XYZ file of C-alpha atoms in Angstrom:
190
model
C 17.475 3.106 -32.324
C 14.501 1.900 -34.855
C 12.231 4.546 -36.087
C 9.309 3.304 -37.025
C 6.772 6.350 -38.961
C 3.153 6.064 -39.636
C 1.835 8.641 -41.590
C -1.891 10.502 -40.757
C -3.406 12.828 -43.043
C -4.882 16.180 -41.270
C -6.257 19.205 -43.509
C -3.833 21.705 -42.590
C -0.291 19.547 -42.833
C 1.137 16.216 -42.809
C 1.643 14.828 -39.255
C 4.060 11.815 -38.709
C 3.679 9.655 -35.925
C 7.068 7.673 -34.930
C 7.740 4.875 -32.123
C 11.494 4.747 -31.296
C 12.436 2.053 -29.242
C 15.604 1.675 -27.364
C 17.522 0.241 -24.311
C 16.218 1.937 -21.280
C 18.397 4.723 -19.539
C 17.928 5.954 -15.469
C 16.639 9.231 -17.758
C 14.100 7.623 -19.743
C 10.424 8.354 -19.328
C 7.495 6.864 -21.243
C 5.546 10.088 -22.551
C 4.722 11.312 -25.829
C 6.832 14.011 -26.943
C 5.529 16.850 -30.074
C 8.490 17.650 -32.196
C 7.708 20.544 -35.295
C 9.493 21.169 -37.677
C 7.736 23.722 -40.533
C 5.197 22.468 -42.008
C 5.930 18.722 -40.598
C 5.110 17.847 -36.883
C 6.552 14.494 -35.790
C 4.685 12.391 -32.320
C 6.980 10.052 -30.928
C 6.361 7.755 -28.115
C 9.165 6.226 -26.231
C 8.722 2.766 -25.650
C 10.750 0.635 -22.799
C 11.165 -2.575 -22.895
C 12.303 -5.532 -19.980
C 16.059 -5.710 -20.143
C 15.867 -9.324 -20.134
C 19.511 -9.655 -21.112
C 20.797 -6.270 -19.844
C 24.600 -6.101 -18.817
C 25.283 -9.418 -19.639
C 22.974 -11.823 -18.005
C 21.235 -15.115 -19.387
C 17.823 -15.755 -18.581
C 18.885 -18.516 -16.374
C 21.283 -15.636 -14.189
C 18.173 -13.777 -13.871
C 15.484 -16.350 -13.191
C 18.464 -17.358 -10.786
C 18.438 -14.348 -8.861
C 14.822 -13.898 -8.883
C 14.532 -17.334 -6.835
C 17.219 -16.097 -4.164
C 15.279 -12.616 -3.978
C 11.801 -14.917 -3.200
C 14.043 -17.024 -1.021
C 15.158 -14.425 0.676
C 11.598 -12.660 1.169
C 9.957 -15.918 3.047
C 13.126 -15.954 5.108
C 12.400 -12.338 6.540
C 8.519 -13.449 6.460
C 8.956 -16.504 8.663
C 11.569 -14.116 11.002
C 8.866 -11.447 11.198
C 6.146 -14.437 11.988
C 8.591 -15.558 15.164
C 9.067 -12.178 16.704
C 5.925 -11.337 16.205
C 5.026 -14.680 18.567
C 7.077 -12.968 21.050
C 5.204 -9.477 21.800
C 2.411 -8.330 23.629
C -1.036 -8.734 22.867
C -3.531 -5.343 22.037
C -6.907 -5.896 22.613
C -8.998 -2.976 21.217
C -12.789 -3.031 21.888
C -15.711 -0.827 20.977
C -19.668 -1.125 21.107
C -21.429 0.076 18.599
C -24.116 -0.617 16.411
C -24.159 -0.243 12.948
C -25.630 -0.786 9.762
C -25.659 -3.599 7.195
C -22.324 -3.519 5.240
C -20.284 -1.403 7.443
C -17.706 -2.585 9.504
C -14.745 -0.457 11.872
C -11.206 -0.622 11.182
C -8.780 0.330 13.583
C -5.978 2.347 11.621
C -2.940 3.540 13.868
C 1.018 4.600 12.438
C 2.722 0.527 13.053
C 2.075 -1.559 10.187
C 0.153 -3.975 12.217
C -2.559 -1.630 12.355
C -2.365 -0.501 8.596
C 0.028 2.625 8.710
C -2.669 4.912 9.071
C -4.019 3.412 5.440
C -7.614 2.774 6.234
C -8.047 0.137 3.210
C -5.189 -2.015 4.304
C -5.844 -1.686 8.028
C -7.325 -4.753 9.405
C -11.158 -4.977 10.310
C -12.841 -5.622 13.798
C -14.602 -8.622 14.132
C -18.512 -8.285 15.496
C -19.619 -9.830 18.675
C -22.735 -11.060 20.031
C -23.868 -7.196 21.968
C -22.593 -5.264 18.852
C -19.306 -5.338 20.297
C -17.064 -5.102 18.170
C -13.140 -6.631 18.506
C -9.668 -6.328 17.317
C -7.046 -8.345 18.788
C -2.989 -8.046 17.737
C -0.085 -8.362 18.241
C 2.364 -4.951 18.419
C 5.841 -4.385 18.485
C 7.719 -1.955 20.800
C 7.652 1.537 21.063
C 4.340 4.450 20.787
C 1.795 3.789 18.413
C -1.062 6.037 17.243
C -4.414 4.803 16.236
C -7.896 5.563 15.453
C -11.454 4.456 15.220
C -12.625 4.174 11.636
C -15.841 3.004 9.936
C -16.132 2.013 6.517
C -19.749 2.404 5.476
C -21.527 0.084 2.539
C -20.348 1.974 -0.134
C -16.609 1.969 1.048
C -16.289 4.980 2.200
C -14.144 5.830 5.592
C -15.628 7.930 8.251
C -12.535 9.190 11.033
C -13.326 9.352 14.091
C -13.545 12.748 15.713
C -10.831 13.931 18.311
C -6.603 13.666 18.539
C -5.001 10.169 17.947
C -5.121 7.876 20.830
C -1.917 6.003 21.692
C -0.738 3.176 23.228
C 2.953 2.208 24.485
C 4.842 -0.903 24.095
C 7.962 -0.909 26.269
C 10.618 -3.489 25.761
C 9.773 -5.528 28.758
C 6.892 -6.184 27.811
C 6.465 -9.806 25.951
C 3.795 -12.498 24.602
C 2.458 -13.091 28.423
C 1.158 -9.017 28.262
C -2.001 -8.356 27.537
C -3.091 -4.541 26.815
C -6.750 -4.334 27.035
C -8.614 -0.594 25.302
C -11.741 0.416 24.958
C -12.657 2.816 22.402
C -16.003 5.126 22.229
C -15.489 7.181 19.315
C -17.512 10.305 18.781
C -18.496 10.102 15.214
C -19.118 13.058 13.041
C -22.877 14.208 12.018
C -23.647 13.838 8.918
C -27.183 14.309 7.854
């Protein structure tokens, strides 16, 4: 361990404020910590740093490993990509106008459609009619979904009403084609 102390100057006692660094442990938390002792209070800060070198590796082992890791990543990527060739297609459709900036997200529990995470749940695109279209590709088994709008400001308005659903059964495959049209009923807001 390296203490390092720093002192400040208060006008009722002498404060102390010491970094410690030191190999990180599964227990070790970065958050100041208020020690007193009489007259004397002591701040540390715990401070963790990269194990770079931990348990024995060069950093050609671990720049090693971090290429298989990435190597390994695209290889599940490119699998996901090819199955994902192979199932049917969901095409989810809803009319509605709207105003400048917004746009509506379908949301639903696969992680196609976001995992019911609004920001990372991919938009509709606009068609001539203001209908608006999603089209995707879902894997087996029951998903839930909804209907939501993201207004100009980025804010997400749910639709109203239970989840809808739709089921993907396994003999299904890329030649289905699962066509839904949504009408959500919106909540008022005035």
């Amino acid at each position: 361990s390296r203490w390092t102390p720093t002192p400040r100057q208060s006008s009722h006692s002498t404060r102390m404020q010491v970094t410690r660094s030191f190999a990180p442990t599964k227990a070790s938390r970065l958050a100041p910590t208020r020690v007193s002792r009489g007259d004397v209070r002591v701040n540390y800060t715990q401070t963790v740093q990269a194990p770079v070198e931990a348990k024995g590796f060069q950093r050609e082992e671990v720049a090693h490993l971090y290429q298989r890791v990435e190597a390994r990543a695209k290889a599940v990527i490119a699998l996901e990509e090819q199955q994902a060739m192979t199932r049917p297609m969901v095409r989810i459709t809803l009319k509605s106008k709207v105003g400048l900036g917004e746009v509506w997200k379908i949301t639903g529990t696969c992680p196609e459609l976001g995992r019911m995470q609004p920001a990372i749940a991919p938009a509709m695109k606009w068609t001539e009619g203001d209908v608006w279209v999603l089209e995707t590709r879902l894997r087996q088994g029951t998903h839930f979904f909804k209907a939501v709008l993201r207004n100009a400001e980025g804010a997400y308005i749910w639709e109203e009403g239970n989840d809808r659903d739709v089921k993907i059964f396994p003999e299904h495959n890329e030649h289905d084609c699962f066509h839904i049209e949504v009408d959500p009923k919106m909540p008022y807001h005035g």
